[in-house]
JSON list of C-alpha atoms in Angstrom, two decimals:
[
{"chain": "A", "resi": 1, "resn": "UNK", "atom": "CA", "xyz": [0.00, 0.00, 0.00]},
{"chain": "A", "resi": 2, "resn": "UNK", "atom": "CA", "xyz": [1.33, 3.41, -0.95]},
{"chain": "A", "resi": 3, "resn": "UNK", "atom": "CA", "xyz": [2.14, 5.57, 2.06]},
{"chain": "A", "resi": 4, "resn": "UNK", "atom": "CA", "xyz": [-0.17, 8.55, 2.32]},
{"chain": "A", "resi": 5, "resn": "UNK", "atom": "CA", "xyz": [0.95, 12.02, 3.36]},
{"chain": "A", "resi": 6, "resn": "UNK", "atom": "CA", "xyz": [-0.78, 13.76, 6.25]},
{"chain": "A", "resi": 7, "resn": "UNK", "atom": "CA", "xyz": [-2.58, 16.01, 3.78]},
{"chain": "A", "resi": 8, "resn": "UNK", "atom": "CA", "xyz": [-3.78, 13.01, 1.76]},
{"chain": "A", "resi": 9, "resn": "UNK", "atom": "CA", "xyz": [-5.08, 11.40, 4.93]},
{"chain": "A", "resi": 10, "resn": "UNK", "atom": "CA", "xyz": [-6.85, 14.61, 5.86]},
{"chain": "A", "resi": 11, "resn": "UNK", "atom": "CA", "xyz": [-8.55, 14.84, 2.46]},
{"chain": "A", "resi": 12, "resn": "UNK", "atom": "CA", "xyz": [-9.74, 11.25, 2.67]},
{"chain": "A", "resi": 13, "resn": "UNK", "atom": "CA", "xyz": [-11.16, 11.82, 6.13]},
{"chain": "A", "resi": 14, "resn": "UNK", "atom": "CA", "xyz": [-12.99, 14.92, 4.96]},
{"chain": "A", "resi": 15, "resn": "UNK", "atom": "CA", "xyz": [-14.10, 14.07, 1.43]},
{"chain": "A", "resi": 16, "resn": "UNK", "atom": "CA", "xyz": [-14.08, 10.33, 0.81]},
{"chain": "A", "resi": 17, "resn": "UNK", "atom": "CA", "xyz": [-17.40, 8.51, 0.62]},
{"chain": "A", "resi": 18, "resn": "UNK", "atom": "CA", "xyz": [-15.87, 5.04, 0.49]},
{"chain": "A", "resi": 19, "resn": "UNK", "atom": "CA", "xyz": [-15.50, 3.29, 3.85]},
{"chain": "A", "resi": 20, "resn": "UNK", "atom": "CA", "xyz": [-12.52, 1.21, 2.70]},
{"chain": "A", "resi": 21, "resn": "UNK", "atom": "CA", "xyz": [-10.65, 4.35, 1.60]},
{"chain": "A", "resi": 22, "resn": "UNK", "atom": "CA", "xyz": [-11.37, 6.03, 4.91]},
{"chain": "A", "resi": 23, "resn": "UNK", "atom": "CA", "xyz": [-10.36, 2.92, 6.85]},
{"chain": "A", "resi": 24, "resn": "UNK", "atom": "CA", "xyz": [-7.07, 2.62, 4.97]},
{"chain": "A", "resi": 25, "resn": "UNK", "atom": "CA", "xyz": [-6.28, 6.28, 5.69]},
{"chain": "A", "resi": 26, "resn": "UNK", "atom": "CA", "xyz": [-7.15, 5.75, 9.35]},
{"chain": "A", "resi": 27, "resn": "UNK", "atom": "CA", "xyz": [-4.86, 2.72, 9.59]},
{"chain": "A", "resi": 28, "resn": "UNK", "atom": "CA", "xyz": [-2.04, 4.78, 8.11]},
{"chain": "A", "resi": 29, "resn": "UNK", "atom": "CA", "xyz": [-2.68, 7.64, 10.53]},
{"chain": "A", "resi": 30, "resn": "UNK", "atom": "CA", "xyz": [-2.47, 5.21, 13.44]},
{"chain": "A", "resi": 31, "resn": "UNK", "atom": "CA", "xyz": [0.61, 3.53, 11.97]},
{"chain": "A", "resi": 32, "resn": "UNK", "atom": "CA", "xyz": [2.33, 6.90, 11.61]},
{"chain": "A", "resi": 33, "resn": "UNK", "atom": "CA", "xyz": [1.34, 7.76, 15.22]},
{"chain": "A", "resi": 34, "resn": "UNK", "atom": "CA", "xyz": [-0.25, 11.03, 14.13]},
{"chain": "A", "resi": 35, "resn": "UNK", "atom": "CA", "xyz": [-1.31, 12.79, 17.34]},
{"chain": "A", "resi": 36, "resn": "UNK", "atom": "CA", "xyz": [-3.15, 15.77, 15.82]},
{"chain": "A", "resi": 37, "resn": "UNK", "atom": "CA", "xyz": [-6.74, 15.69, 17.11]},
{"chain": "A", "resi": 38, "resn": "UNK", "atom": "CA", "xyz": [-7.72, 18.21, 14.43]},
{"chain": "A", "resi": 39, "resn": "UNK", "atom": "CA", "xyz": [-6.96, 15.55, 11.83]},
{"chain": "A", "resi": 40, "resn": "UNK", "atom": "CA", "xyz": [-9.36, 13.07, 13.42]},
{"chain": "A", "resi": 41, "resn": "UNK", "atom": "CA", "xyz": [-12.09, 15.68, 13.80]},
{"chain": "A", "resi": 42, "resn": "UNK", "atom": "CA", "xyz": [-12.34, 15.65, 10.01]},
{"chain": "A", "resi": 43, "resn": "UNK", "atom": "CA", "xyz": [-12.93, 11.91, 10.26]},
{"chain": "A", "resi": 44, "resn": "UNK", "atom": "CA", "xyz": [-15.69, 12.18, 12.88]},
{"chain": "A", "resi": 45, "resn": "UNK", "atom": "CA", "xyz": [-17.55, 14.82, 10.86]},
{"chain": "A", "resi": 46, "resn": "UNK", "atom": "CA", "xyz": [-17.56, 12.78, 7.66]},
{"chain": "A", "resi": 47, "resn": "UNK", "atom": "CA", "xyz": [-21.31, 12.54, 7.07]},
{"chain": "A", "resi": 48, "resn": "UNK", "atom": "CA", "xyz": [-21.08, 9.29, 5.14]},
{"chain": "A", "resi": 49, "resn": "UNK", "atom": "CA", "xyz": [-20.08, 7.38, 8.30]},
{"chain": "A", "resi": 50, "resn": "UNK", "atom": "CA", "xyz": [-22.74, 5.66, 10.35]},
{"chain": "A", "resi": 51, "resn": "UNK", "atom": "CA", "xyz": [-22.81, 5.94, 14.16]},
{"chain": "A", "resi": 52, "resn": "UNK", "atom": "CA", "xyz": [-21.43, 2.40, 14.43]},
{"chain": "A", "resi": 53, "resn": "UNK", "atom": "CA", "xyz": [-18.54, 3.30, 12.14]},
{"chain": "A", "resi": 54, "resn": "UNK", "atom": "CA", "xyz": [-17.75, 6.46, 14.12]},
{"chain": "A", "resi": 55, "resn": "UNK", "atom": "CA", "xyz": [-17.71, 4.36, 17.29]},
{"chain": "A", "resi": 56, "resn": "UNK", "atom": "CA", "xyz": [-15.38, 1.85, 15.62]},
{"chain": "A", "resi": 57, "resn": "UNK", "atom": "CA", "xyz": [-12.88, 4.55, 14.69]},
{"chain": "A", "resi": 58, "resn": "UNK", "atom": "CA", "xyz": [-13.14, 6.42, 17.98]},
{"chain": "A", "resi": 59, "resn": "UNK", "atom": "CA", "xyz": [-12.69, 3.36, 20.18]},
{"chain": "A", "resi": 60, "resn": "UNK", "atom": "CA", "xyz": [-9.67, 2.20, 18.21]},
{"chain": "A", "resi": 61, "resn": "UNK", "atom": "CA", "xyz": [-8.14, 5.68, 18.22]},
{"chain": "A", "resi": 62, "resn": "UNK", "atom": "CA", "xyz": [-8.50, 6.02, 21.99]},
{"chain": "A", "resi": 63, "resn": "UNK", "atom": "CA", "xyz": [-6.91, 2.61, 22.47]},
{"chain": "A", "resi": 64, "resn": "UNK", "atom": "CA", "xyz": [-4.00, 3.10, 20.06]},
{"chain": "A", "resi": 65, "resn": "UNK", "atom": "CA", "xyz": [-3.31, 6.75, 20.99]},
{"chain": "A", "resi": 66, "resn": "UNK", "atom": "CA", "xyz": [-4.48, 7.06, 24.62]},
{"chain": "A", "resi": 67, "resn": "UNK", "atom": "CA", "xyz": [-3.20, 10.64, 24.92]},
{"chain": "A", "resi": 68, "resn": "UNK", "atom": "CA", "xyz": [-6.04, 11.59, 22.54]},
{"chain": "A", "resi": 69, "resn": "UNK", "atom": "CA", "xyz": [-8.74, 9.59, 24.37]},
{"chain": "A", "resi": 70, "resn": "UNK", "atom": "CA", "xyz": [-10.33, 12.53, 26.22]},
{"chain": "A", "resi": 71, "resn": "UNK", "atom": "CA", "xyz": [-10.55, 14.77, 23.15]},
{"chain": "A", "resi": 72, "resn": "UNK", "atom": "CA", "xyz": [-11.70, 11.84, 21.03]},
{"chain": "A", "resi": 73, "resn": "UNK", "atom": "CA", "xyz": [-14.58, 10.98, 23.34]},
{"chain": "A", "resi": 74, "resn": "UNK", "atom": "CA", "xyz": [-15.60, 14.63, 23.70]},
{"chain": "A", "resi": 75, "resn": "UNK", "atom": "CA", "xyz": [-15.70, 15.08, 19.92]},
{"chain": "A", "resi": 76, "resn": "UNK", "atom": "CA", "xyz": [-17.64, 11.88, 19.39]},
{"chain": "A", "resi": 77, "resn": "UNK", "atom": "CA", "xyz": [-20.17, 12.99, 21.99]},
{"chain": "A", "resi": 78, "resn": "UNK", "atom": "CA", "xyz": [-20.49, 16.38, 20.28]},
{"chain": "A", "resi": 79, "resn": "UNK", "atom": "CA", "xyz": [-21.07, 14.70, 16.91]},
{"chain": "A", "resi": 80, "resn": "UNK", "atom": "CA", "xyz": [-23.77, 12.47, 18.35]},
{"chain": "A", "resi": 81, "resn": "UNK", "atom": "CA", "xyz": [-25.34, 15.41, 20.17]},
{"chain": "A", "resi": 82, "resn": "UNK", "atom": "CA", "xyz": [-25.70, 17.34, 16.91]},
{"chain": "A", "resi": 83, "resn": "UNK", "atom": "CA", "xyz": [-26.98, 14.35, 14.93]},
{"chain": "A", "resi": 84, "resn": "UNK", "atom": "CA", "xyz": [-29.21, 12.57, 17.44]},
{"chain": "A", "resi": 85, "resn": "UNK", "atom": "CA", "xyz": [-32.33, 14.17, 16.03]},
{"chain": "A", "resi": 86, "resn": "UNK", "atom": "CA", "xyz": [-31.49, 12.44, 12.77]},
{"chain": "A", "resi": 87, "resn": "UNK", "atom": "CA", "xyz": [-30.24, 9.11, 14.09]},
{"chain": "A", "resi": 88, "resn": "UNK", "atom": "CA", "xyz": [-31.70, 9.04, 17.64]},
{"chain": "A", "resi": 89, "resn": "UNK", "atom": "CA", "xyz": [-28.19, 9.15, 19.05]},
{"chain": "A", "resi": 90, "resn": "UNK", "atom": "CA", "xyz": [-28.76, 10.82, 22.41]},
{"chain": "A", "resi": 91, "resn": "UNK", "atom": "CA", "xyz": [-27.74, 7.61, 24.20]},
{"chain": "A", "resi": 92, "resn": "UNK", "atom": "CA", "xyz": [-24.43, 7.64, 22.34]},
{"chain": "A", "resi": 93, "resn": "UNK", "atom": "CA", "xyz": [-23.88, 11.31, 23.22]},
{"chain": "A", "resi": 94, "resn": "UNK", "atom": "CA", "xyz": [-24.40, 10.53, 26.91]},
{"chain": "A", "resi": 95, "resn": "UNK", "atom": "CA", "xyz": [-22.25, 7.41, 26.65]},
{"chain": "A", "resi": 96, "resn": "UNK", "atom": "CA", "xyz": [-19.26, 9.26, 25.24]},
{"chain": "A", "resi": 97, "resn": "UNK", "atom": "CA", "xyz": [-19.52, 12.22, 27.58]},
{"chain": "A", "resi": 98, "resn": "UNK", "atom": "CA", "xyz": [-19.34, 9.60, 30.34]},
{"chain": "A", "resi": 99, "resn": "UNK", "atom": "CA", "xyz": [-16.29, 8.02, 28.72]},
{"chain": "A", "resi": 100, "resn": "UNK", "atom": "CA", "xyz": [-14.59, 11.43, 28.53]},
{"chain": "A", "resi": 101, "resn": "UNK", "atom": "CA", "xyz": [-15.34, 12.00, 32.21]},
{"chain": "A", "resi": 102, "resn": "UNK", "atom": "CA", "xyz": [-13.83, 8.62, 33.08]},
{"chain": "A", "resi": 103, "resn": "UNK", "atom": "CA", "xyz": [-10.58, 9.63, 31.35]},
{"chain": "A", "resi": 104, "resn": "UNK", "atom": "CA", "xyz": [-10.37, 12.99, 33.17]},
{"chain": "A", "resi": 105, "resn": "UNK", "atom": "CA", "xyz": [-12.67, 12.81, 36.20]},
{"chain": "A", "resi": 106, "resn": "UNK", "atom": "CA", "xyz": [-11.54, 16.21, 37.51]},
{"chain": "A", "resi": 107, "resn": "UNK", "atom": "CA", "xyz": [-12.68, 18.03, 34.35]},
{"chain": "A", "resi": 108, "resn": "UNK", "atom": "CA", "xyz": [-16.16, 19.62, 34.56]},
{"chain": "A", "resi": 109, "resn": "UNK", "atom": "CA", "xyz": [-16.64, 20.01, 30.79]},
{"chain": "A", "resi": 110, "resn": "UNK", "atom": "CA", "xyz": [-18.17, 16.57, 30.02]},
{"chain": "A", "resi": 111, "resn": "UNK", "atom": "CA", "xyz": [-20.78, 17.07, 32.75]},
{"chain": "A", "resi": 112, "resn": "UNK", "atom": "CA", "xyz": [-21.65, 20.62, 31.71]},
{"chain": "A", "resi": 113, "resn": "UNK", "atom": "CA", "xyz": [-21.74, 19.75, 28.01]},
{"chain": "A", "resi": 114, "resn": "UNK", "atom": "CA", "xyz": [-24.14, 16.84, 28.41]},
{"chain": "A", "resi": 115, "resn": "UNK", "atom": "CA", "xyz": [-26.44, 18.95, 30.60]},
{"chain": "A", "resi": 116, "resn": "UNK", "atom": "CA", "xyz": [-26.46, 21.67, 27.95]},
{"chain": "A", "resi": 117, "resn": "UNK", "atom": "CA", "xyz": [-27.69, 19.24, 25.29]},
{"chain": "A", "resi": 118, "resn": "UNK", "atom": "CA", "xyz": [-30.85, 18.45, 27.27]},
{"chain": "A", "resi": 119, "resn": "UNK", "atom": "CA", "xyz": [-34.08, 18.91, 25.31]},
{"chain": "A", "resi": 120, "resn": "UNK", "atom": "CA", "xyz": [-36.87, 19.46, 27.87]},
{"chain": "A", "resi": 121, "resn": "UNK", "atom": "CA", "xyz": [-39.71, 19.11, 25.35]},
{"chain": "A", "resi": 122, "resn": "UNK", "atom": "CA", "xyz": [-38.52, 15.61, 24.47]},
{"chain": "A", "resi": 123, "resn": "UNK", "atom": "CA", "xyz": [-36.82, 14.76, 27.78]},
{"chain": "A", "resi": 124, "resn": "UNK", "atom": "CA", "xyz": [-33.68, 13.61, 25.96]},
{"chain": "A", "resi": 125, "resn": "UNK", "atom": "CA", "xyz": [-31.28, 12.65, 27.27]},
{"chain": "A", "resi": 126, "resn": "UNK", "atom": "CA", "xyz": [-33.52, 11.52, 30.16]},
{"chain": "A", "resi": 127, "resn": "UNK", "atom": "CA", "xyz": [-33.26, 14.13, 32.90]},
{"chain": "A", "resi": 128, "resn": "UNK", "atom": "CA", "xyz": [-32.91, 11.51, 35.65]},
{"chain": "A", "resi": 129, "resn": "UNK", "atom": "CA", "xyz": [-29.85, 10.08, 33.89]},
{"chain": "A", "resi": 130, "resn": "UNK", "atom": "CA", "xyz": [-28.33, 13.57, 33.58]},
{"chain": "A", "resi": 131, "resn": "UNK", "atom": "CA", "xyz": [-28.91, 14.34, 37.25]},
{"chain": "A", "resi": 132, "resn": "UNK", "atom": "CA", "xyz": [-27.31, 11.04, 38.30]},
{"chain": "A", "resi": 133, "resn": "UNK", "atom": "CA", "xyz": [-24.29, 11.74, 36.08]},
{"chain": "A", "resi": 134, "resn": "UNK", "atom": "CA", "xyz": [-23.79, 15.27, 37.44]},
{"chain": "A", "resi": 135, "resn": "UNK", "atom": "CA", "xyz": [-24.16, 14.07, 41.03]},
{"chain": "A", "resi": 136, "resn": "UNK", "atom": "CA", "xyz": [-21.35, 11.63, 40.31]},
{"chain": "A", "resi": 137, "resn": "UNK", "atom": "CA", "xyz": [-19.29, 14.48, 38.91]},
{"chain": "A", "resi": 138, "resn": "UNK", "atom": "CA", "xyz": [-19.50, 16.81, 41.92]},
{"chain": "A", "resi": 139, "resn": "UNK", "atom": "CA", "xyz": [-17.49, 14.26, 43.92]},
{"chain": "A", "resi": 140, "resn": "UNK", "atom": "CA", "xyz": [-14.64, 14.21, 41.44]},
{"chain": "A", "resi": 141, "resn": "UNK", "atom": "CA", "xyz": [-14.24, 17.57, 39.71]},
{"chain": "A", "resi": 142, "resn": "UNK", "atom": "CA", "xyz": [-11.74, 20.06, 41.04]},
{"chain": "A", "resi": 143, "resn": "UNK", "atom": "CA", "xyz": [-14.26, 22.94, 41.03]},
{"chain": "A", "resi": 144, "resn": "UNK", "atom": "CA", "xyz": [-17.86, 21.71, 41.56]},
{"chain": "A", "resi": 145, "resn": "UNK", "atom": "CA", "xyz": [-19.54, 25.13, 41.72]},
{"chain": "A", "resi": 146, "resn": "UNK", "atom": "CA", "xyz": [-20.72, 25.06, 38.09]},
{"chain": "A", "resi": 147, "resn": "UNK", "atom": "CA", "xyz": [-22.05, 21.52, 38.51]},
{"chain": "A", "resi": 148, "resn": "UNK", "atom": "CA", "xyz": [-24.07, 22.48, 41.60]},
{"chain": "A", "resi": 149, "resn": "UNK", "atom": "CA", "xyz": [-25.68, 25.33, 39.67]},
{"chain": "A", "resi": 150, "resn": "UNK", "atom": "CA", "xyz": [-26.37, 23.08, 36.68]},
{"chain": "A", "resi": 151, "resn": "UNK", "atom": "CA", "xyz": [-27.99, 20.52, 38.99]},
{"chain": "A", "resi": 152, "resn": "UNK", "atom": "CA", "xyz": [-30.15, 23.27, 40.44]},
{"chain": "A", "resi": 153, "resn": "UNK", "atom": "CA", "xyz": [-31.27, 24.18, 36.92]},
{"chain": "A", "resi": 154, "resn": "UNK", "atom": "CA", "xyz": [-32.12, 20.56, 36.07]},
{"chain": "A", "resi": 155, "resn": "UNK", "atom": "CA", "xyz": [-34.10, 20.14, 39.27]},
{"chain": "A", "resi": 156, "resn": "UNK", "atom": "CA", "xyz": [-35.95, 23.36, 38.47]},
{"chain": "A", "resi": 157, "resn": "UNK", "atom": "CA", "xyz": [-36.87, 21.98, 35.06]},
{"chain": "A", "resi": 158, "resn": "UNK", "atom": "CA", "xyz": [-37.94, 18.75, 36.77]},
{"chain": "A", "resi": 159, "resn": "UNK", "atom": "CA", "xyz": [-40.24, 20.64, 39.16]},
{"chain": "A", "resi": 160, "resn": "UNK", "atom": "CA", "xyz": [-38.36, 19.60, 42.32]},
{"chain": "A", "resi": 161, "resn": "UNK", "atom": "CA", "xyz": [-38.28, 22.85, 44.32]},
{"chain": "A", "resi": 162, "resn": "UNK", "atom": "CA", "xyz": [-36.62, 21.31, 47.36]},
{"chain": "A", "resi": 163, "resn": "UNK", "atom": "CA", "xyz": [-33.63, 19.95, 45.46]},
{"chain": "A", "resi": 164, "resn": "UNK", "atom": "CA", "xyz": [-33.46, 23.09, 43.31]},
{"chain": "A", "resi": 165, "resn": "UNK", "atom": "CA", "xyz": [-33.11, 25.20, 46.46]},
{"chain": "A", "resi": 166, "resn": "UNK", "atom": "CA", "xyz": [-30.54, 22.82, 47.96]},
{"chain": "A", "resi": 167, "resn": "UNK", "atom": "CA", "xyz": [-28.21, 22.80, 44.97]},
{"chain": "A", "resi": 168, "resn": "UNK", "atom": "CA", "xyz": [-28.68, 26.49, 44.28]},
{"chain": "A", "resi": 169, "resn": "UNK", "atom": "CA", "xyz": [-27.51, 27.21, 47.80]},
{"chain": "A", "resi": 170, "resn": "UNK", "atom": "CA", "xyz": [-24.59, 24.80, 47.44]},
{"chain": "A", "resi": 171, "resn": "UNK", "atom": "CA", "xyz": [-23.56, 26.54, 44.22]},
{"chain": "A", "resi": 172, "resn": "UNK", "atom": "CA", "xyz": [-23.77, 29.99, 45.75]},
{"chain": "A", "resi": 173, "resn": "UNK", "atom": "CA", "xyz": [-21.77, 28.92, 48.82]},
{"chain": "A", "resi": 174, "resn": "UNK", "atom": "CA", "xyz": [-19.05, 27.07, 46.90]},
{"chain": "A", "resi": 175, "resn": "UNK", "atom": "CA", "xyz": [-16.08, 29.22, 45.86]},
{"chain": "A", "resi": 176, "resn": "UNK", "atom": "CA", "xyz": [-15.03, 29.20, 42.21]},
{"chain": "A", "resi": 177, "resn": "UNK", "atom": "CA", "xyz": [-12.19, 26.95, 41.20]},
{"chain": "A", "resi": 178, "resn": "UNK", "atom": "CA", "xyz": [-8.51, 27.87, 41.36]},
{"chain": "A", "resi": 179, "resn": "UNK", "atom": "CA", "xyz": [-6.99, 30.00, 38.63]},
{"chain": "A", "resi": 180, "resn": "UNK", "atom": "CA", "xyz": [-5.77, 27.68, 35.83]},
{"chain": "A", "resi": 181, "resn": "UNK", "atom": "CA", "xyz": [-1.96, 27.31, 35.64]},
{"chain": "A", "resi": 182, "resn": "UNK", "atom": "CA", "xyz": [-0.32, 29.91, 33.43]},
{"chain": "A", "resi": 183, "resn": "UNK", "atom": "CA", "xyz": [-3.16, 32.41, 33.63]},
{"chain": "A", "resi": 184, "resn": "UNK", "atom": "CA", "xyz": [-2.81, 35.78, 35.27]},
{"chain": "A", "resi": 185, "resn": "UNK", "atom": "CA", "xyz": [-5.32, 36.50, 38.00]},
{"chain": "A", "resi": 186, "resn": "UNK", "atom": "CA", "xyz": [-7.17, 39.77, 37.68]},
{"chain": "A", "resi": 187, "resn": "UNK", "atom": "CA", "xyz": [-5.72, 42.26, 40.17]},
{"chain": "A", "resi": 188, "resn": "UNK", "atom": "CA", "xyz": [-8.11, 43.86, 42.61]},
{"chain": "A", "resi": 189, "resn": "UNK", "atom": "CA", "xyz": [-9.45, 47.23, 41.59]},
{"chain": "A", "resi": 190, "resn": "UNK", "atom": "CA", "xyz": [-7.59, 50.19, 43.03]},
{"chain": "A", "resi": 191, "resn": "UNK", "atom": "CA", "xyz": [-9.56, 52.04, 45.71]},
{"chain": "A", "resi": 192, "resn": "UNK", "atom": "CA", "xyz": [-11.13, 55.29, 44.69]},
{"chain": "A", "resi": 193, "resn": "UNK", "atom": "CA", "xyz": [-9.12, 58.27, 45.92]},
{"chain": "A", "resi": 194, "resn": "UNK", "atom": "CA", "xyz": [-10.73, 60.19, 48.77]},
{"chain": "A", "resi": 195, "resn": "UNK", "atom": "CA", "xyz": [-11.36, 63.80, 47.71]},
{"chain": "A", "resi": 196, "resn": "UNK", "atom": "CA", "xyz": [-9.85, 66.46, 49.99]},
{"chain": "A", "resi": 197, "resn": "UNK", "atom": "CA", "xyz": [-12.21, 67.99, 52.47]},
{"chain": "A", "resi": 198, "resn": "UNK", "atom": "CA", "xyz": [-13.66, 71.26, 51.28]},
{"chain": "A", "resi": 199, "resn": "UNK", "atom": "CA", "xyz": [-13.63, 74.23, 53.69]},
{"chain": "A", "resi": 200, "resn": "UNK", "atom": "CA", "xyz": [-17.00, 75.06, 55.15]},
{"chain": "A", "resi": 201, "resn": "UNK", "atom": "CA", "xyz": [-18.62, 78.14, 53.62]},
{"chain": "A", "resi": 202, "resn": "UNK", "atom": "CA", "xyz": [-18.53, 81.23, 55.85]},
{"chain": "A", "resi": 203, "resn": "UNK", "atom": "CA", "xyz": [-21.61, 81.75, 57.98]}
]
């Protein structure tokens, strides 16, 4: 088999409509140990692939290149979130957000992202499953404040005033997370200067 360049692999991922061509390009990408997640995003958004085929590629990619597992699972979940109305893929979206969370349990993004894809008119993903997932997350993430507030919102949508109040209070009482490494914290605002006292007008 002729060795493909990175650009040739990218074009196949993006434009090819033949599964065998895409699979051959994928095998070469894995064989060349290409670690660029942007390359594989083209693969996941190829609209000719079925959900089962996307799962096949994503599972193999996460196994062969484990450093890409978190980003792979997040992108797969996002693809299924966007397409579930067409393919009824909400279960796959939830499944892969859960897989991403299992790779990096301290990251809040998988929990927040799956909660944001909730469709209340259709109750998909099922709100009870979302609540259970977020409750699991508050015990593992480094900064649970955003998860408490998201839980409060879900309980509000579910009509549970007691649990809404509980998690709203928890969210308000929990400090925000630490400043991410490498970022510069915002300095406190300088106090306003006190104007000099004006002399009293003569009586």
